[in-house]
Amino acid sequence: FLKPKGSGFLYCHPPKEPKSDYGSCGDCHCINGEKPCPSDPKEVPLTNVDDDWLRQLRNMEAANPYKMICNPYNTTGAIQKGTCTDPPQDEYQLSLWEKAACGITYNMSTLDEDQCPTQYSMETYDSEQLMLDAGAKMTHWGACGACSTTIDLAVYLEYPDLTGKGQECSVRAMATGFNEGVKCFQEVGYTQPCAVMWMHNVFNTRDSCFDTCFDFTFLGDGLNHGPPPSCKLADCLNCDEKMSGPGFQTVAARSRRRSGLLSKIVRDCDNLLIVKHSPPCEVTKSKVRRNLQGQQSSEKPEQPEKYRPPAPTETCLWISTALGLGGYSGTEQNTLISFVFSGDRYDSQYETCYRYDWNSVLSGFWQNQKEIF
């Protein structure tokens, strides 16, 4: 059913090339029976993204990635499967299943020259609200695991149909060994831990669903679903979902459905999960702007110099009782009511008022103006 061709293979039923289209049940992106297809954007998972978005996801490095240290399908129970990663997944958070959320936080101290993130950390939160309160961005529902990195997310976004890729790497591994299968998945773009988990999934499906999936892979019509309105899932894919799906979602953690993405496999509308993905650069640039605005609003503006009115002046009218220098009197408190004989100055409400000649001595009038230093 296969023959070597260089470093690859030719198949009787070759996997399809990646396309931008997705599976559908009739005219709907999900299986909804006779009900109207959901059309609210909040109810429709993400589909296509541009190449720049994919580049941003691949240019980042996880500060705390998970490593695969054993085959999870050799253990029993979903919680026990969490011990196959380093660091181990938290048992309680695994038991929360899809109520938990895997969030990522960008390292704002390692932004590149375009203010795009180059590093981030992953953390599992008990709920979406706790994740939002912590300021993290959801990358998928459920606890974090081996495939939770943004590099692995880029693969899911780029290839709507991972079934074909899985078949290709499965056949390659069966022909040349487990490690070659891992290498095949890495060539698709997966990180090494995620590729290892995918290979464990392939081998477990082979052992559990061999007869059914052999016919589907090499002899079938290649259709993932039956006709609408039920759009029944193909027997091989259904077997894989039951026998390998729970373990994969626990340890790999990221699946297309958990990541809020559509695929070639159509899901029940009630089982779709929505994740609000955003380009990483868009998130960090927005945060930089908010931080700058916050700094500017916290800085006290320079106060303008306080207005100081001009120094008050006081006019002192000296009334001479005789022409010439024979005698004179002055007003106190800047009024003309109280007259006292005095020398050449008098005390006023502003301090001291000094006399100076305004016209001439013979006129009998002098006016004095206070000088303020």
XYZ file of C-alpha atoms in Angstrom:
373
model
C 0.000 0.000 0.000
C 3.001 2.295 0.069
C 6.355 2.469 -1.626
C 9.470 4.564 -0.998
C 9.958 7.727 -2.986
C 13.167 9.419 -1.984
C 12.839 10.280 1.685
C 9.033 10.208 1.556
C 6.268 7.852 0.446
C 3.477 7.484 -2.056
C 0.116 6.314 -0.713
C -2.857 4.681 -2.295
C -4.955 7.201 -0.385
C -2.564 10.159 0.071
C -3.217 12.855 2.692
C -4.617 16.048 1.282
C -2.549 19.175 0.986
C -3.308 21.918 3.539
C -6.126 24.185 2.424
C -7.939 27.159 3.854
C -11.327 25.432 3.792
C -12.894 23.577 6.716
C -15.270 20.723 7.245
C -18.996 21.385 7.206
C -22.271 19.621 7.771
C -24.382 20.788 4.868
C -24.004 24.558 4.898
C -23.079 24.777 8.571
C -19.631 24.785 10.203
C -20.946 22.490 12.952
C -23.490 19.704 13.393
C -26.768 21.212 14.535
C -29.381 18.779 13.207
C -32.422 20.608 11.917
C -31.664 23.752 13.928
C -30.405 26.960 12.281
C -26.641 27.221 12.004
C -25.122 29.572 14.612
C -24.146 32.828 12.910
C -23.168 35.057 15.821
C -19.416 35.804 15.533
C -19.111 34.935 19.222
C -20.279 31.405 18.391
C -18.015 30.804 15.379
C -14.459 29.562 16.000
C -11.452 31.204 14.392
C -10.618 30.146 10.835
C -7.937 31.694 8.636
C -5.081 33.862 9.882
C -2.427 35.619 7.808
C 1.223 34.636 7.450
C 2.437 37.481 9.669
C 0.311 36.200 12.549
C 1.820 32.723 12.109
C 5.309 34.249 12.042
C 4.685 36.037 15.322
C 3.568 32.805 16.983
C 6.643 30.943 15.755
C 9.068 33.703 16.783
C 8.243 33.296 20.472
C 9.809 30.931 22.983
C 8.049 29.439 26.001
C 9.942 30.046 29.244
C 8.440 26.947 30.880
C 7.604 24.307 28.230
C 6.509 20.788 29.150
C 8.682 17.800 28.259
C 7.463 14.283 27.575
C 9.073 11.694 29.880
C 6.913 8.599 29.306
C 4.147 7.068 27.203
C 0.856 8.204 28.781
C -1.063 5.344 27.196
C 0.879 2.857 29.299
C -0.867 4.220 32.367
C -4.525 4.207 33.336
C -6.878 7.057 34.087
C -6.764 10.668 32.921
C -5.222 12.001 36.135
C -2.360 9.476 36.136
C -1.536 10.477 32.576
C -0.518 13.896 33.877
C 2.643 12.400 35.387
C 4.167 11.864 31.925
C 5.239 15.490 31.614
C 8.040 17.454 33.215
C 6.953 19.469 35.082
C 4.009 17.230 36.025
C 0.514 18.533 35.437
C -1.556 19.352 38.494
C -4.029 16.574 39.288
C -6.765 18.884 40.535
C -6.556 21.138 37.488
C -6.671 18.097 35.199
C -9.840 16.981 36.962
C -11.433 20.354 36.117
C -11.149 19.286 32.473
C -12.367 22.108 30.231
C -13.407 24.406 33.066
C -9.711 25.138 33.546
C -7.837 27.468 31.185
C -4.289 27.525 29.872
C -3.132 31.139 29.745
C 0.042 32.782 28.500
C 1.715 35.955 29.750
C 4.108 37.817 27.470
C 7.463 38.898 28.899
C 7.375 42.661 28.371
C 11.096 42.992 29.138
C 12.126 40.967 26.064
C 10.198 42.735 23.309
C 11.949 43.107 19.960
C 12.495 46.393 18.123
C 8.924 46.229 16.776
C 7.520 45.839 20.304
C 6.624 42.198 19.587
C 7.072 39.526 22.277
C 9.882 36.994 22.026
C 9.196 35.084 25.231
C 6.180 34.112 27.326
C 5.227 31.859 30.211
C 2.373 29.345 30.388
C 0.177 28.742 33.415
C -2.957 26.732 34.146
C -5.781 28.565 35.909
C -8.742 26.982 37.650
C -11.144 29.118 35.633
C -11.267 31.598 32.793
C -12.074 34.418 35.212
C -8.993 33.730 37.350
C -6.911 33.799 34.185
C -8.370 37.151 33.115
C -7.874 38.583 36.602
C -4.197 37.627 36.360
C -3.872 39.505 33.058
C -3.096 36.365 31.013
C -4.327 35.545 27.498
C -6.105 32.238 26.900
C -4.384 29.928 24.438
C -6.743 26.976 24.962
C -9.262 25.477 27.361
C -8.102 22.870 29.857
C -4.805 22.495 31.678
C -1.536 23.342 29.887
C 0.498 20.462 28.479
C 2.992 19.262 25.882
C 1.347 21.036 22.915
C 0.392 24.313 24.597
C 3.138 26.407 22.997
C 2.401 29.115 20.444
C 4.570 27.234 17.923
C 2.175 24.296 18.142
C -0.780 26.669 17.873
C 0.688 27.969 14.595
C 0.583 24.420 13.167
C -3.089 24.063 14.100
C -3.842 27.427 12.505
C -1.940 26.696 9.306
C -3.299 23.221 8.655
C -7.094 22.877 8.831
C -6.755 19.168 8.157
C -4.324 17.471 10.552
C -5.883 14.073 9.870
C -3.943 13.731 6.631
C -0.701 14.738 8.296
C -1.331 12.266 11.076
C -1.848 9.482 8.534
C 1.356 10.402 6.731
C 3.487 10.364 9.873
C 1.740 7.237 11.116
C 2.664 5.251 8.015
C 6.208 6.634 8.128
C 6.613 5.565 11.756
C 5.262 2.070 11.111
C 7.698 1.658 8.248
C 10.820 3.178 9.816
C 10.266 3.435 13.552
C 8.895 5.679 16.315
C 11.644 8.303 16.111
C 11.106 8.756 12.392
C 7.443 9.390 13.119
C 8.426 12.031 15.663
C 10.706 13.608 13.084
C 7.830 13.627 10.600
C 5.612 15.572 13.009
C 8.452 18.003 13.716
C 8.794 18.600 9.985
C 5.146 19.645 10.009
C 6.144 22.303 12.557
C 5.364 20.818 15.983
C 7.717 21.225 18.922
C 9.570 18.055 19.954
C 7.397 17.311 23.049
C 4.218 17.786 21.021
C 5.549 15.617 18.205
C 6.351 12.846 20.714
C 2.827 13.041 22.125
C 1.332 12.890 18.636
C 3.394 9.772 17.924
C 2.194 8.098 21.133
C -1.357 8.941 20.044
C -0.785 7.403 16.600
C 0.576 4.164 18.023
C -2.241 3.891 20.555
C -4.840 4.399 17.809
C -3.054 1.810 15.682
C -3.217 -0.735 18.490
C -6.812 0.076 19.441
C -8.394 0.759 16.043
C -6.181 -1.027 13.526
C -8.777 -2.831 11.434
C -11.156 0.106 11.224
C -8.483 2.669 10.469
C -6.646 0.486 7.969
C -9.704 0.431 5.771
C -10.294 4.166 6.282
C -6.708 5.109 5.497
C -6.029 2.927 2.466
C -9.369 1.699 1.110
C -11.951 4.252 2.171
C -13.403 7.231 0.384
C -11.482 9.718 2.520
C -14.635 11.385 3.882
C -14.531 12.318 7.548
C -18.321 12.414 7.848
C -21.521 10.976 6.511
C -24.281 13.087 4.930
C -26.262 15.769 6.797
C -28.129 16.396 8.949
C -26.405 13.905 11.281
C -22.976 14.043 9.556
C -21.877 10.938 11.414
C -18.154 10.808 12.120
C -16.194 8.158 10.186
C -15.671 4.959 12.198
C -11.871 5.311 12.309
C -12.017 8.890 13.581
C -14.699 7.959 16.075
C -12.539 5.096 17.387
C -9.559 7.425 17.684
C -11.633 9.967 19.614
C -12.801 7.360 22.117
C -9.607 5.355 22.560
C -6.916 8.015 22.250
C -8.743 11.337 22.532
C -9.012 11.629 26.344
C -5.318 10.832 26.869
C -4.246 13.198 24.114
C -6.334 16.086 25.423
C -4.955 15.504 28.916
C -1.235 15.367 28.133
C -0.943 17.224 24.825
C -3.632 19.543 26.214
C -4.084 21.525 23.011
C -6.563 20.258 20.450
C -8.212 22.184 17.679
C -11.557 22.215 19.489
C -9.974 23.300 22.796
C -8.101 26.015 20.933
C -11.336 27.398 19.514
C -10.487 26.436 15.932
C -12.405 24.812 13.113
C -10.975 21.820 11.276
C -11.837 19.261 8.652
C -13.645 17.295 11.370
C -17.056 18.805 12.070
C -18.137 18.967 15.710
C -21.534 19.276 17.335
C -22.453 22.931 17.687
C -23.090 22.459 21.406
C -19.541 21.147 21.891
C -17.680 23.989 20.219
C -15.361 26.054 22.371
C -14.514 29.686 21.647
C -11.109 31.246 22.273
C -10.429 34.912 21.507
C -7.003 34.738 19.864
C -5.088 37.926 19.031
C -1.783 38.499 17.217
C 0.936 38.693 19.920
C 2.354 41.976 18.584
C -1.075 43.571 18.767
C -1.360 42.630 22.441
C 2.074 43.873 23.519
C 1.934 47.081 21.471
C -1.402 47.917 23.072
C 0.059 47.245 26.511
C 3.068 49.481 25.782
C 0.722 52.299 24.764
C -1.332 51.895 27.944
C 1.804 51.914 30.081
C 3.039 55.106 28.431
C -0.325 56.773 28.898
C -0.339 55.694 32.543
C 3.108 57.178 33.118
C 2.121 60.439 31.504
C -1.045 60.740 33.572
C 0.867 60.022 36.798
C 3.470 62.726 36.151
C 2.550 66.108 37.675
C 2.645 68.821 35.035
C 4.928 71.757 35.662
C 3.022 74.475 37.455
C 3.146 77.870 35.759
C 4.647 80.650 37.811
C 2.066 82.064 40.133
C 0.734 85.407 39.091
C 1.937 88.200 41.293
C 0.103 91.507 41.022
C 2.232 94.599 40.660
C 3.370 96.170 43.905
C 0.811 98.613 45.215
C 1.700 102.288 45.153
C 0.573 104.960 47.561
C 0.211 108.572 46.720
C 0.877 110.951 49.560
C -0.493 114.442 49.148
C 1.390 117.022 51.177
C -0.491 120.255 51.719
C 1.635 123.238 52.587
C 0.142 125.815 55.033
C 2.260 128.515 53.510
C 4.096 129.088 50.311
C 7.660 127.963 50.229
C 9.215 125.841 52.928
C 7.620 127.478 55.939
C 5.643 124.504 57.055
C 3.628 121.490 55.855
C 1.387 118.724 57.055
C 0.627 115.198 55.703
C -2.140 112.639 55.619
C -1.981 109.311 57.442
C -3.471 105.988 56.265
C -3.681 107.370 52.783
C -6.571 109.667 53.575
C -7.024 113.385 53.606
C -8.958 113.431 56.861
C -6.303 113.333 59.538
C -3.624 116.050 59.383
C -0.586 116.091 61.563
C 2.518 118.142 61.424
C 5.490 116.013 60.771
C 8.886 115.920 59.242
C 9.677 114.726 55.776
C 7.947 111.333 56.096
C 4.993 109.663 57.764
C 3.925 106.068 58.519
C 1.172 104.708 56.307
C -0.681 101.406 55.855
C 2.062 100.312 53.444
C 5.086 101.171 55.655
C 6.775 104.542 54.971
C 5.900 107.073 52.322
C 8.779 109.253 51.156
C 8.285 112.734 49.794
C 9.645 113.944 46.535
C 9.108 117.187 44.632
C 6.463 116.741 41.965
C 6.038 120.324 40.756
C 7.945 122.951 42.594
C 8.449 124.175 46.114
C 6.580 127.413 45.475
C 3.425 125.598 44.406
C 2.903 124.246 47.902
C 2.297 120.662 46.706
C 4.444 117.534 46.892
C 3.514 114.005 45.941
C 5.293 110.980 47.331
C 5.266 107.420 46.051
C 6.260 104.391 48.000
C 9.172 102.340 46.692
C 8.933 98.591 47.343
C 12.082 96.519 47.058
